[in-house]
XYZ file of N, CA and C in Angstrom:
738
model
N 1.436 -114.407 164.306
C 0.393 -114.676 163.123
C 0.481 -115.725 161.681
N 0.124 -116.871 161.877
C 0.514 -118.199 161.287
C 0.275 -117.733 159.492
N 1.160 -118.114 158.392
C 0.351 -118.344 157.331
C 0.203 -116.930 156.785
N 0.721 -115.992 156.544
C -0.067 -114.898 155.929
C 0.295 -114.548 154.276
N -0.116 -114.698 153.461
C -0.198 -114.651 152.153
C -0.261 -113.203 151.740
N 0.688 -113.241 151.047
C 0.958 -112.156 149.928
C 1.491 -112.277 148.486
N 0.616 -111.901 147.933
C 1.184 -111.437 146.499
C 1.688 -110.122 146.289
N 2.369 -110.683 145.235
C 3.287 -109.784 144.982
C 4.575 -109.696 145.880
N 5.220 -110.612 146.485
C 6.255 -110.683 147.229
C 7.564 -110.376 146.726
N 7.594 -110.291 145.431
C 8.871 -109.756 145.175
C 8.911 -107.957 144.964
N 7.885 -107.802 145.116
C 7.845 -106.080 144.431
C 8.083 -105.572 145.853
N 8.508 -104.480 145.954
C 8.495 -103.118 147.003
C 8.167 -103.114 148.150
N 6.474 -102.827 148.054
C 5.930 -103.247 149.856
C 5.799 -104.847 149.695
N 5.495 -105.701 148.788
C 4.790 -106.888 149.514
C 6.366 -107.595 150.142
N 7.525 -107.276 149.801
C 8.771 -108.004 149.734
C 9.094 -107.300 151.705
N 8.951 -105.943 151.609
C 9.169 -105.091 152.555
C 8.118 -105.842 153.967
N 6.793 -106.211 153.384
C 6.156 -106.228 154.343
C 6.366 -108.006 155.000
N 6.542 -108.679 154.031
C 7.056 -109.993 154.319
C 8.071 -109.858 155.146
N 9.257 -109.071 154.995
C 10.503 -109.366 155.834
C 9.931 -108.536 157.336
N 9.092 -107.922 157.583
C 8.670 -107.460 159.076
C 8.019 -108.355 159.745
N 7.045 -108.966 158.955
C 6.594 -110.071 159.473
C 7.007 -111.534 159.796
N 7.982 -111.619 159.106
C 9.134 -113.015 159.567
C 10.320 -112.421 160.460
N 10.059 -110.841 160.751
C 11.311 -110.516 161.335
C 10.200 -110.600 162.809
N 9.113 -110.828 163.205
C 8.189 -110.992 164.400
C 7.573 -112.221 164.465
N 8.038 -113.009 163.576
C 8.242 -114.243 163.903
C 6.697 -115.177 163.220
N 6.328 -114.283 162.017
C 4.999 -114.934 161.466
C 6.076 -115.642 160.575
N 4.942 -116.505 160.088
C 4.853 -117.637 158.616
C 4.843 -116.613 157.100
N 5.012 -116.367 156.319
C 4.557 -115.914 155.131
C 4.396 -117.063 153.570
N 3.714 -116.750 153.038
C 3.405 -117.477 151.654
C 3.665 -116.402 151.118
N 4.247 -115.985 150.172
C 4.666 -115.305 148.869
C 4.214 -116.314 147.547
N 3.610 -114.960 146.402
C 3.248 -115.455 145.616
C 4.011 -114.501 144.532
N 4.149 -114.736 143.375
C 4.735 -113.578 142.492
C 4.702 -114.205 140.884
N 4.619 -113.570 140.089
C 4.681 -113.996 138.687
C 6.153 -114.897 138.615
N 7.021 -114.194 139.147
C 8.171 -114.360 139.138
C 9.035 -113.706 140.224
N 9.489 -115.236 141.057
C 10.531 -114.668 142.222
C 12.304 -114.235 142.080
N 12.132 -113.295 142.232
C 13.434 -112.457 142.344
C 14.529 -112.927 143.556
N 15.572 -112.908 142.688
C 16.704 -113.335 143.735
C 16.891 -112.617 145.396
N 16.243 -111.461 145.337
C 16.508 -110.935 146.617
C 15.375 -111.722 147.356
N 14.070 -111.904 146.745
C 13.417 -112.865 147.824
C 13.898 -114.039 147.977
N 14.455 -114.571 147.421
C 14.868 -116.096 147.211
C 15.995 -116.269 148.037
N 16.645 -115.229 148.438
C 17.529 -115.117 149.312
C 16.974 -114.467 151.098
N 16.428 -113.852 150.837
C 14.952 -113.382 152.302
C 14.772 -115.066 152.811
N 14.066 -115.753 151.616
C 13.703 -117.004 151.825
C 14.735 -118.054 152.429
N 15.609 -117.655 152.115
C 17.147 -119.049 152.393
C 17.018 -118.155 154.343
N 16.744 -117.392 154.326
C 17.131 -116.504 155.672
C 16.482 -117.207 156.495
N 15.107 -117.600 156.088
C 13.689 -117.710 156.965
C 13.406 -119.361 156.519
N 14.338 -120.180 156.450
C 13.767 -121.580 156.272
C 12.294 -122.138 156.945
N 11.662 -122.474 155.928
C 10.408 -122.751 156.590
C 9.403 -122.166 156.957
N 9.936 -120.713 157.116
C 8.878 -119.628 157.382
C 8.838 -118.402 156.463
N 9.033 -118.302 155.104
C 8.465 -117.930 154.061
C 8.426 -118.720 152.940
N 7.637 -119.405 152.304
C 7.439 -120.528 151.477
C 7.072 -119.618 150.070
N 7.883 -119.636 149.134
C 7.656 -118.659 148.189
C 7.013 -119.474 147.058
N 6.192 -118.871 145.790
C 6.172 -119.804 144.723
C 5.349 -118.652 143.618
N 5.890 -119.349 142.416
C 5.533 -118.951 141.354
C 4.250 -119.112 140.610
N 3.071 -118.007 140.542
C 2.406 -118.077 140.211
C 1.352 -116.794 138.989
N 0.714 -117.359 138.368
C 0.155 -116.414 137.637
C -1.524 -115.933 138.196
N -1.004 -115.073 138.432
C -2.728 -114.751 139.226
C -3.524 -113.697 138.511
N -3.658 -113.565 136.997
C -3.929 -113.234 135.683
C -5.227 -114.004 135.422
N -4.682 -115.589 136.007
C -5.646 -116.953 135.338
C -6.434 -116.973 136.495
N -7.783 -116.084 136.308
C -9.003 -116.480 136.942
C -9.437 -117.892 137.359
N -9.340 -118.479 136.378
C -10.112 -119.924 136.667
C -8.936 -120.359 137.215
N -7.864 -120.559 137.772
C -7.173 -121.510 138.380
C -6.813 -120.706 139.545
N -7.356 -119.859 140.237
C -6.799 -119.180 141.862
C -7.527 -119.911 142.745
N -8.778 -120.501 142.210
C -9.121 -121.401 143.517
C -8.449 -122.866 143.740
N -8.004 -123.221 142.785
C -7.191 -124.714 142.905
C -5.850 -124.112 143.236
N -5.755 -122.744 142.968
C -3.910 -122.275 143.759
C -3.838 -122.324 144.992
N -5.037 -121.604 145.956
C -5.163 -121.342 146.986
C -5.803 -122.914 147.610
N -6.126 -123.550 147.125
C -6.502 -124.668 148.026
C -5.191 -125.648 147.921
N -4.417 -125.737 146.798
C -3.127 -126.435 147.220
C -2.375 -125.803 148.137
N -2.493 -124.039 148.321
C -0.951 -123.862 149.352
C -1.446 -124.091 150.801
N -3.127 -124.507 150.867
C -4.303 -124.477 152.012
C -3.349 -125.899 152.833
N -3.511 -126.967 151.540
C -3.299 -128.194 151.714
C -1.255 -128.544 152.489
N -0.838 -127.294 151.479
C 0.411 -127.971 152.065
C 0.940 -127.213 152.855
N 0.197 -125.740 153.171
C 1.191 -125.006 154.377
C 0.071 -124.736 155.638
N -1.446 -125.061 155.516
C -2.039 -124.899 156.160
C -3.381 -123.743 155.563
N -4.585 -123.481 156.795
C -4.955 -122.002 156.769
C -4.369 -121.350 156.845
N -4.614 -120.103 155.997
C -4.354 -118.641 155.787
C -4.813 -117.783 157.212
N -3.984 -117.281 157.753
C -3.940 -116.429 158.641
C -4.166 -114.810 158.691
N -3.456 -114.585 156.780
C -3.893 -113.068 156.747
C -3.382 -112.834 154.941
N -4.097 -111.868 154.793
C -4.173 -111.825 153.141
C -3.393 -110.299 152.972
N -2.622 -110.206 152.419
C -2.280 -108.693 151.835
C -1.920 -109.083 150.280
N -2.786 -108.392 149.476
C -2.448 -107.990 148.165
C -1.511 -107.058 147.535
N -0.434 -107.550 147.309
C 0.528 -106.184 146.801
C 0.680 -106.182 145.638
N 0.063 -107.677 144.641
C 0.915 -107.059 143.285
C -0.165 -106.220 142.221
N 0.697 -105.816 141.361
C -0.043 -104.578 140.692
C 0.623 -104.627 139.871
N 0.418 -103.535 138.951
C 1.025 -102.917 137.833
C 0.402 -101.447 137.475
N 1.057 -100.576 136.731
C -0.008 -99.532 136.255
C 0.965 -99.421 135.188
N 0.050 -99.068 133.947
C 0.471 -98.063 132.746
C -0.141 -97.094 132.501
N 0.937 -96.012 132.284
C 0.585 -95.017 131.379
C 0.209 -94.527 130.796
N -0.866 -94.114 129.918
C -1.548 -93.841 128.841
C -2.380 -92.679 128.744
N -2.950 -92.091 127.539
C -3.508 -90.753 127.599
C -4.762 -91.680 127.423
N -5.687 -90.989 127.205
C -7.614 -91.937 127.166
C -7.659 -91.724 125.643
N -7.181 -90.812 124.913
C -7.257 -91.494 123.118
C -5.980 -92.487 122.774
N -5.474 -93.208 123.828
C -4.497 -94.268 123.075
C -4.968 -95.921 124.282
N -5.819 -95.545 124.901
C -6.205 -96.533 126.079
C -7.362 -97.750 125.235
N -6.346 -98.930 125.275
C -6.707 -100.269 124.737
C -7.600 -100.670 125.571
N -8.892 -101.917 125.216
C -9.231 -102.660 125.761
C -8.823 -103.615 126.670
N -7.797 -103.367 126.064
C -7.019 -105.189 126.997
C -6.008 -104.932 127.964
N -5.677 -103.297 127.897
C -4.670 -102.868 128.645
C -5.725 -102.687 130.282
N -7.103 -101.754 129.857
C -7.890 -101.941 131.243
C -8.375 -102.970 131.720
N -8.846 -104.178 131.078
C -8.903 -105.536 131.686
C -7.942 -105.778 132.340
N -6.433 -106.013 131.664
C -5.598 -106.161 132.656
C -5.206 -105.458 134.144
N -5.296 -104.243 133.700
C -5.444 -104.233 134.935
C -6.394 -104.120 135.874
N -7.761 -104.059 135.615
C -8.821 -104.051 136.568
C -8.908 -105.601 136.782
N -8.304 -106.731 135.988
C -8.614 -108.116 136.622
C -7.268 -108.344 137.582
N -6.224 -107.931 137.474
C -5.331 -107.732 138.748
C -5.368 -106.823 139.990
N -5.788 -105.977 139.275
C -6.015 -104.972 140.984
C -7.636 -105.284 141.665
N -8.611 -105.444 140.654
C -9.914 -105.621 141.067
C -10.346 -107.645 141.156
N -10.596 -107.871 140.165
C -11.382 -109.018 139.745
C -10.482 -110.274 140.847
N -8.573 -110.233 141.000
C -7.802 -111.025 141.670
C -7.869 -110.989 142.927
N -8.365 -109.960 143.639
C -8.435 -110.022 145.051
C -9.954 -110.543 145.207
N -10.493 -109.899 144.867
C -12.280 -110.344 145.028
C -12.375 -111.949 144.664
N -12.068 -112.309 143.738
C -11.966 -113.998 143.525
C -11.045 -114.794 145.157
N -9.972 -114.231 145.174
C -9.445 -114.645 145.683
C -9.502 -114.698 147.603
N -10.390 -113.663 147.805
C -11.085 -113.185 149.051
C -12.303 -114.004 149.122
N -13.069 -114.372 148.114
C -14.320 -115.157 147.811
C -13.496 -116.696 148.152
N -12.715 -117.343 147.626
C -12.368 -118.733 147.980
C -12.014 -118.622 149.801
N -10.982 -117.673 150.075
C -10.472 -117.871 151.280
C -11.527 -118.025 152.449
N -12.641 -116.606 151.994
C -13.713 -117.143 152.886
C -14.121 -118.288 153.427
N -14.413 -119.439 152.296
C -14.872 -120.544 152.871
C -14.209 -121.557 153.959
N -14.695 -122.191 154.571
C -14.663 -122.546 156.091
C -13.076 -123.655 155.954
N -12.432 -124.085 156.534
C -11.034 -124.549 156.374
C -10.045 -123.956 155.426
N -10.636 -123.018 154.898
C -9.557 -122.151 154.138
C -8.713 -121.125 154.923
N -9.030 -120.739 155.602
C -8.654 -119.443 156.601
C -8.653 -119.658 158.209
N -7.478 -119.149 158.815
C -7.565 -119.260 160.708
C -9.135 -118.374 160.726
N -9.657 -118.296 162.341
C -10.239 -117.566 162.915
C -9.459 -116.640 163.394
N -10.134 -115.317 162.770
C -9.732 -113.953 162.969
C -9.030 -113.656 161.807
N -8.742 -113.835 160.707
C -7.968 -113.548 159.603
C -8.281 -112.450 159.256
N -7.023 -111.453 158.685
C -7.085 -109.762 158.568
C -6.639 -110.006 157.147
N -7.523 -108.985 156.220
C -7.147 -109.097 154.750
C -6.799 -107.327 154.676
N -5.473 -107.377 154.073
C -5.443 -105.687 153.715
C -5.280 -105.434 152.603
N -5.813 -104.830 151.802
C -6.047 -104.529 150.213
C -5.167 -103.007 149.874
N -4.528 -103.014 148.711
C -3.607 -101.736 148.579
C -4.645 -100.622 147.392
N -5.322 -99.780 148.025
C -5.897 -98.566 146.572
C -4.714 -97.790 146.687
N -5.312 -96.542 145.821
C -4.154 -95.364 145.854
C -4.921 -94.123 145.573
N -4.174 -93.095 145.919
C -4.615 -91.792 145.395
C -5.281 -91.049 144.487
N -4.656 -92.329 143.200
C -5.436 -91.555 141.740
C -6.047 -92.124 141.902
N -7.181 -92.954 142.494
C -8.799 -92.801 142.478
C -9.750 -91.539 142.860
N -8.550 -90.920 143.353
C -9.385 -89.809 144.167
C -9.341 -88.377 143.430
N -8.282 -88.316 142.798
C -8.083 -87.091 141.982
C -7.511 -87.188 140.348
N -6.949 -85.973 140.404
C -6.868 -85.865 138.252
C -5.669 -86.174 138.335
N -5.503 -87.840 138.425
C -4.021 -88.684 138.200
C -4.343 -88.763 136.429
N -3.925 -87.719 135.369
C -3.479 -87.681 134.432
C -2.968 -88.674 133.638
N -3.482 -89.644 132.660
C -2.447 -90.589 132.315
C -2.983 -92.021 133.043
N -3.617 -92.021 134.294
C -3.640 -93.109 135.316
C -5.460 -93.589 135.210
N -5.905 -93.077 134.018
C -7.487 -93.527 134.468
C -7.638 -95.132 134.628
N -7.141 -95.838 133.703
C -7.812 -97.762 133.523
C -7.363 -97.922 135.616
N -5.449 -97.518 135.696
C -5.624 -98.071 136.931
C -6.637 -97.291 138.224
N -6.534 -96.223 138.185
C -7.593 -95.594 138.985
C -9.015 -95.902 138.791
N -9.411 -96.610 138.197
C -10.672 -97.013 137.861
C -10.492 -98.523 138.568
N -9.445 -99.046 138.093
C -9.647 -100.629 138.798
C -9.303 -99.832 140.708
N -8.687 -99.435 141.098
C -8.696 -99.061 142.523
C -9.789 -98.711 143.556
N -10.481 -97.889 142.374
C -12.131 -97.519 142.783
C -12.828 -98.494 142.874
N -12.909 -99.325 141.887
C -13.495 -100.686 142.103
C -13.003 -101.677 143.511
N -12.349 -101.626 143.731
C -12.038 -102.118 144.958
C -12.336 -101.215 145.989
N -12.183 -99.960 145.952
C -13.253 -99.436 146.953
C -14.393 -99.755 146.922
N -14.678 -99.623 146.494
C -16.187 -100.000 146.440
C -16.615 -101.599 146.471
N -15.843 -102.546 146.577
C -16.149 -103.578 147.090
C -15.851 -103.534 148.695
N -15.130 -102.726 149.001
C -14.487 -103.383 150.596
C -16.037 -103.015 151.422
N -17.259 -102.162 151.547
C -17.951 -101.992 152.588
C -19.028 -103.589 152.491
N -19.621 -103.716 151.542
C -20.178 -104.634 151.278
C -19.726 -106.527 151.830
N -18.282 -106.042 151.491
C -17.396 -107.690 151.691
C -17.319 -107.820 152.951
N -16.775 -105.965 153.388
C -16.502 -106.368 155.286
C -17.701 -106.675 156.184
N -18.872 -106.581 155.531
C -19.886 -107.040 156.498
C -19.826 -108.270 156.176
N -20.023 -108.604 154.852
C -20.333 -110.460 154.745
C -19.191 -111.260 155.505
N -17.807 -110.647 156.015
C -17.124 -111.686 156.328
C -16.925 -111.689 157.755
N -17.556 -110.359 158.447
C -17.097 -110.340 159.505
C -18.275 -111.308 160.360
N -18.975 -111.476 160.015
C -19.949 -112.649 159.920
C -18.926 -114.010 160.309
N -18.316 -114.529 159.311
C -17.037 -115.112 159.460
C -16.063 -115.350 160.377
N -16.217 -113.722 161.127
C -14.997 -113.537 161.706
C -13.683 -113.077 161.065
N -13.665 -112.647 159.734
C -12.680 -111.944 159.074
C -12.975 -110.591 159.140
N -11.767 -109.910 159.230
C -11.468 -108.527 159.055
C -11.074 -108.032 157.546
N -11.492 -106.720 157.140
C -10.926 -106.906 155.688
C -10.800 -104.814 155.642
N -9.540 -104.504 155.669
C -9.622 -102.928 155.284
C -8.232 -102.514 154.539
N -8.451 -101.566 154.105
C -7.707 -101.145 152.405
C -7.115 -99.819 153.431
N -5.412 -99.768 152.443
C -4.862 -98.434 152.908
C -4.879 -97.972 150.728
N -5.063 -96.542 151.674
C -4.856 -96.000 149.757
C -3.424 -94.638 150.577
N -2.516 -95.030 149.388
C -1.162 -94.510 149.634
C -1.253 -93.393 148.702
N -0.427 -92.471 148.757
C -0.036 -91.431 147.814
C 1.199 -92.423 147.149
N 2.372 -91.763 146.551
C 3.091 -92.567 146.091
C 4.497 -92.789 146.887
N 4.777 -94.651 146.636
C 5.904 -94.945 147.756
C 6.914 -95.371 146.447
N 8.208 -95.179 146.751
C 9.346 -95.316 146.292
C 9.521 -97.129 146.046
N 8.546 -96.991 144.994
C 9.012 -98.776 144.510
C 9.564 -98.579 143.054
N 9.742 -99.660 142.967
C 10.133 -99.904 141.149
C 9.004 -99.634 140.499
N 7.692 -99.677 140.645
C 6.179 -99.587 140.077
C 6.493 -98.412 139.891
N 6.436 -97.469 141.038
C 6.118 -95.955 141.126
C 7.325 -95.259 139.949
N 8.413 -95.927 140.511
C 9.823 -95.639 139.150
C 9.217 -95.452 137.907
N 7.829 -96.759 137.269
C 8.347 -96.880 136.200
C 7.489 -95.575 135.309
N 6.613 -94.147 136.508
C 5.842 -93.001 135.976
C 6.630 -92.186 136.221
N 7.583 -91.998 137.970
C 8.048 -90.684 138.020
C 9.560 -90.702 137.126
N 9.827 -91.442 136.712
C 11.172 -91.359 135.887
C 10.692 -90.464 134.702
N 9.466 -90.780 134.240
C 8.897 -90.348 132.815
C 8.654 -88.132 133.113
N 8.724 -88.099 134.333
C 8.824 -86.925 134.263
C 9.840 -85.856 134.419
N 9.509 -84.702 133.941
C 10.346 -83.667 133.472
C 11.083 -83.072 134.789
N 12.049 -82.692 135.036
C 12.337 -82.021 136.479
C 11.553 -81.090 136.886
N 10.997 -80.172 136.429
C 9.991 -79.054 136.751
C 8.500 -80.052 137.350
N 8.088 -81.636 136.127
C 6.991 -82.052 136.787
C 7.506 -82.894 137.936
N 8.978 -83.702 138.391
C 9.360 -83.725 139.676
C 9.261 -83.073 140.883
N 9.436 -81.818 140.338
C 9.659 -80.414 141.767
C 8.458 -80.603 141.957
N 7.204 -80.235 140.930
C 5.902 -80.097 141.692
C 5.520 -80.918 142.403
N 5.989 -82.466 142.201
C 5.154 -83.326 142.616
C 6.083 -83.453 143.815
N 7.480 -83.422 144.002
C 8.099 -83.368 145.327
C 6.980 -82.161 145.996
N 6.681 -80.575 145.955
C 5.970 -79.957 146.639
C 5.250 -80.105 147.243
N 3.953 -81.390 146.135
C 2.932 -81.283 147.332
C 2.734 -82.300 148.210
N 3.906 -83.233 148.507
C 3.977 -83.526 149.612
C 4.794 -83.121 150.036
N 4.121 -82.327 151.573
C 4.760 -81.799 152.704
C 5.373 -82.660 153.471
N 4.826 -84.029 153.426
C 6.067 -85.489 154.465
C 6.866 -85.753 153.444
N 6.771 -85.414 152.280
C 7.809 -86.201 151.021
C 7.264 -87.425 150.805
N 7.885 -87.688 149.563
C 7.491 -89.634 148.871
C 7.268 -90.764 150.012
N 6.685 -91.287 150.101
C 6.532 -92.604 151.395
C 7.461 -92.891 150.707
N 8.228 -93.884 151.806
C 9.044 -95.317 151.749
C 8.375 -96.539 151.882
N 8.644 -97.183 151.093
C 8.588 -98.709 151.619
C 7.870 -98.927 153.049
N 9.106 -98.609 153.613
C 8.992 -98.640 155.337
C 7.350 -97.977 156.113
N 7.332 -96.435 155.539
C 6.078 -96.303 156.275
C 4.675 -96.925 155.462
N 4.703 -97.509 154.322
C 3.411 -98.434 153.777
C 3.650 -100.083 154.518
N 4.804 -100.354 154.890
C 4.682 -101.649 155.575
C 4.284 -101.792 156.874
N 4.884 -100.252 157.885
C 4.249 -100.509 159.159
C 2.552 -100.213 159.199
N 1.930 -99.687 158.053
C 0.806 -99.513 158.115
C -0.111 -100.885 157.974
N 0.158 -101.433 156.535
C -0.018 -103.033 156.398
C -0.477 -103.440 157.800
N 1.195 -103.457 158.484
C 1.271 -104.897 159.560
C 0.542 -104.572 160.277
N 0.470 -103.309 160.944
C -0.443 -103.161 162.245
C -1.749 -103.483 161.590
N -2.558 -103.029 160.567
C -3.892 -103.992 160.236
C -4.217 -105.099 160.407
N -3.329 -105.876 159.941
C -3.153 -107.091 160.150
C -3.045 -107.834 161.704
N -2.401 -107.005 162.661
C -2.378 -107.795 163.808
C -3.207 -107.588 164.481
N -3.069 -108.006 164.882
C -4.397 -108.050 166.553
C -5.017 -106.450 167.762
N -3.424 -106.147 167.350
C -3.614 -104.686 167.724
C -4.660 -103.699 166.834
N -5.291 -103.848 165.763
C -5.795 -103.508 165.132
C -7.062 -103.751 165.065
N -7.445 -104.977 165.273
C -8.648 -106.235 166.134
C -10.386 -105.137 166.177
N -10.264 -104.069 166.423
C -11.560 -102.926 166.410
C -11.505 -102.290 165.017
N -10.808 -102.340 164.241
C -10.973 -101.616 162.964
C -11.455 -102.707 161.702
N -12.517 -102.628 161.187
C -13.186 -102.987 160.077
C -13.839 -102.474 159.010
N -13.766 -102.693 157.760
C -14.084 -102.195 156.160
C -13.824 -100.479 156.123
N -12.488 -100.613 156.539
C -12.307 -98.622 156.281
C -10.983 -98.566 155.476
N -11.243 -97.393 154.975
C -10.022 -97.098 154.224
C -9.152 -95.940 154.462
N -7.855 -96.114 155.102
C -6.826 -95.641 155.787
C -5.891 -94.922 154.592
N -6.061 -93.560 154.516
C -5.133 -92.707 153.782
C -4.030 -92.272 154.231
N -2.441 -92.988 153.808
C -1.722 -92.392 153.893
C -0.531 -91.420 152.748
N -0.552 -89.787 153.138
C -0.283 -89.624 151.816
C 0.358 -88.522 151.446
N 1.318 -88.861 152.957
C 2.699 -87.466 153.319
C 1.941 -86.238 153.241
N 0.667 -86.389 154.081
C -0.081 -84.810 153.975
C -0.160 -84.232 152.718
N -0.682 -85.194 151.748
C -1.107 -84.206 150.155
C -2.443 -84.080 150.311
N -3.331 -84.361 150.952
C -4.832 -84.356 151.016
C -5.027 -82.624 151.696
N -4.011 -82.352 152.938
C -4.295 -81.981 153.469
C -3.433 -80.812 153.630
N -2.570 -80.495 152.150
C -1.534 -79.552 152.269
C -2.305 -78.067 152.516
N -1.454 -76.488 151.962
C -1.799 -75.782 152.382
C -1.747 -75.715 150.723
N -2.741 -74.876 150.333
C -3.481 -74.107 149.051
C -3.923 -72.989 148.746
């Protein structure tokens, strides 16, 4: 697959997806607000195959221009994975409008606008596949994560009508709904748990907390032609949490 566009390429899942695709011979365009040294080193290992760009994905007005520049420089996009994201734990009574807007903008508005732009003629390759990332927090009582969960719920509601429209252009779109995966973002809230809280968390995931390899394998499968018969689906990978014995 050529020119797989990955946002959040310096994050745990984004970098892992990029690495697996590169190992398989794909070319990758990676975006992040700040490209870290590990991702630069990965680009050095794959010269001409991993093209990295620093970009502010919160700048909604600049997204279409950014994508036009990328297509002009690298060619049409063959796959898109939106890995960029952040979470901010806060109780309801301390939730501020700016926090809600920032979370919704990056997790929902940004991918919606990017997909709309990529759906235009000459912006995508025939058979492009899109994978968006949702979260288990949108489906259960994840206290402190209300704004984040609401943003993920928005992108889940977007999926079915978007899939119907994109399918007419030969584009597939699916979502993965993950339980906690061991990434720096997850560490931001997991590290705040008490010893008892962490123990309860671990006990609620019979197959363990997810590794980045677990996440990237599913994402790369959905991107590939092996998943050509799958469209408009939300696929859950949560370590057995949702079917655990209670």
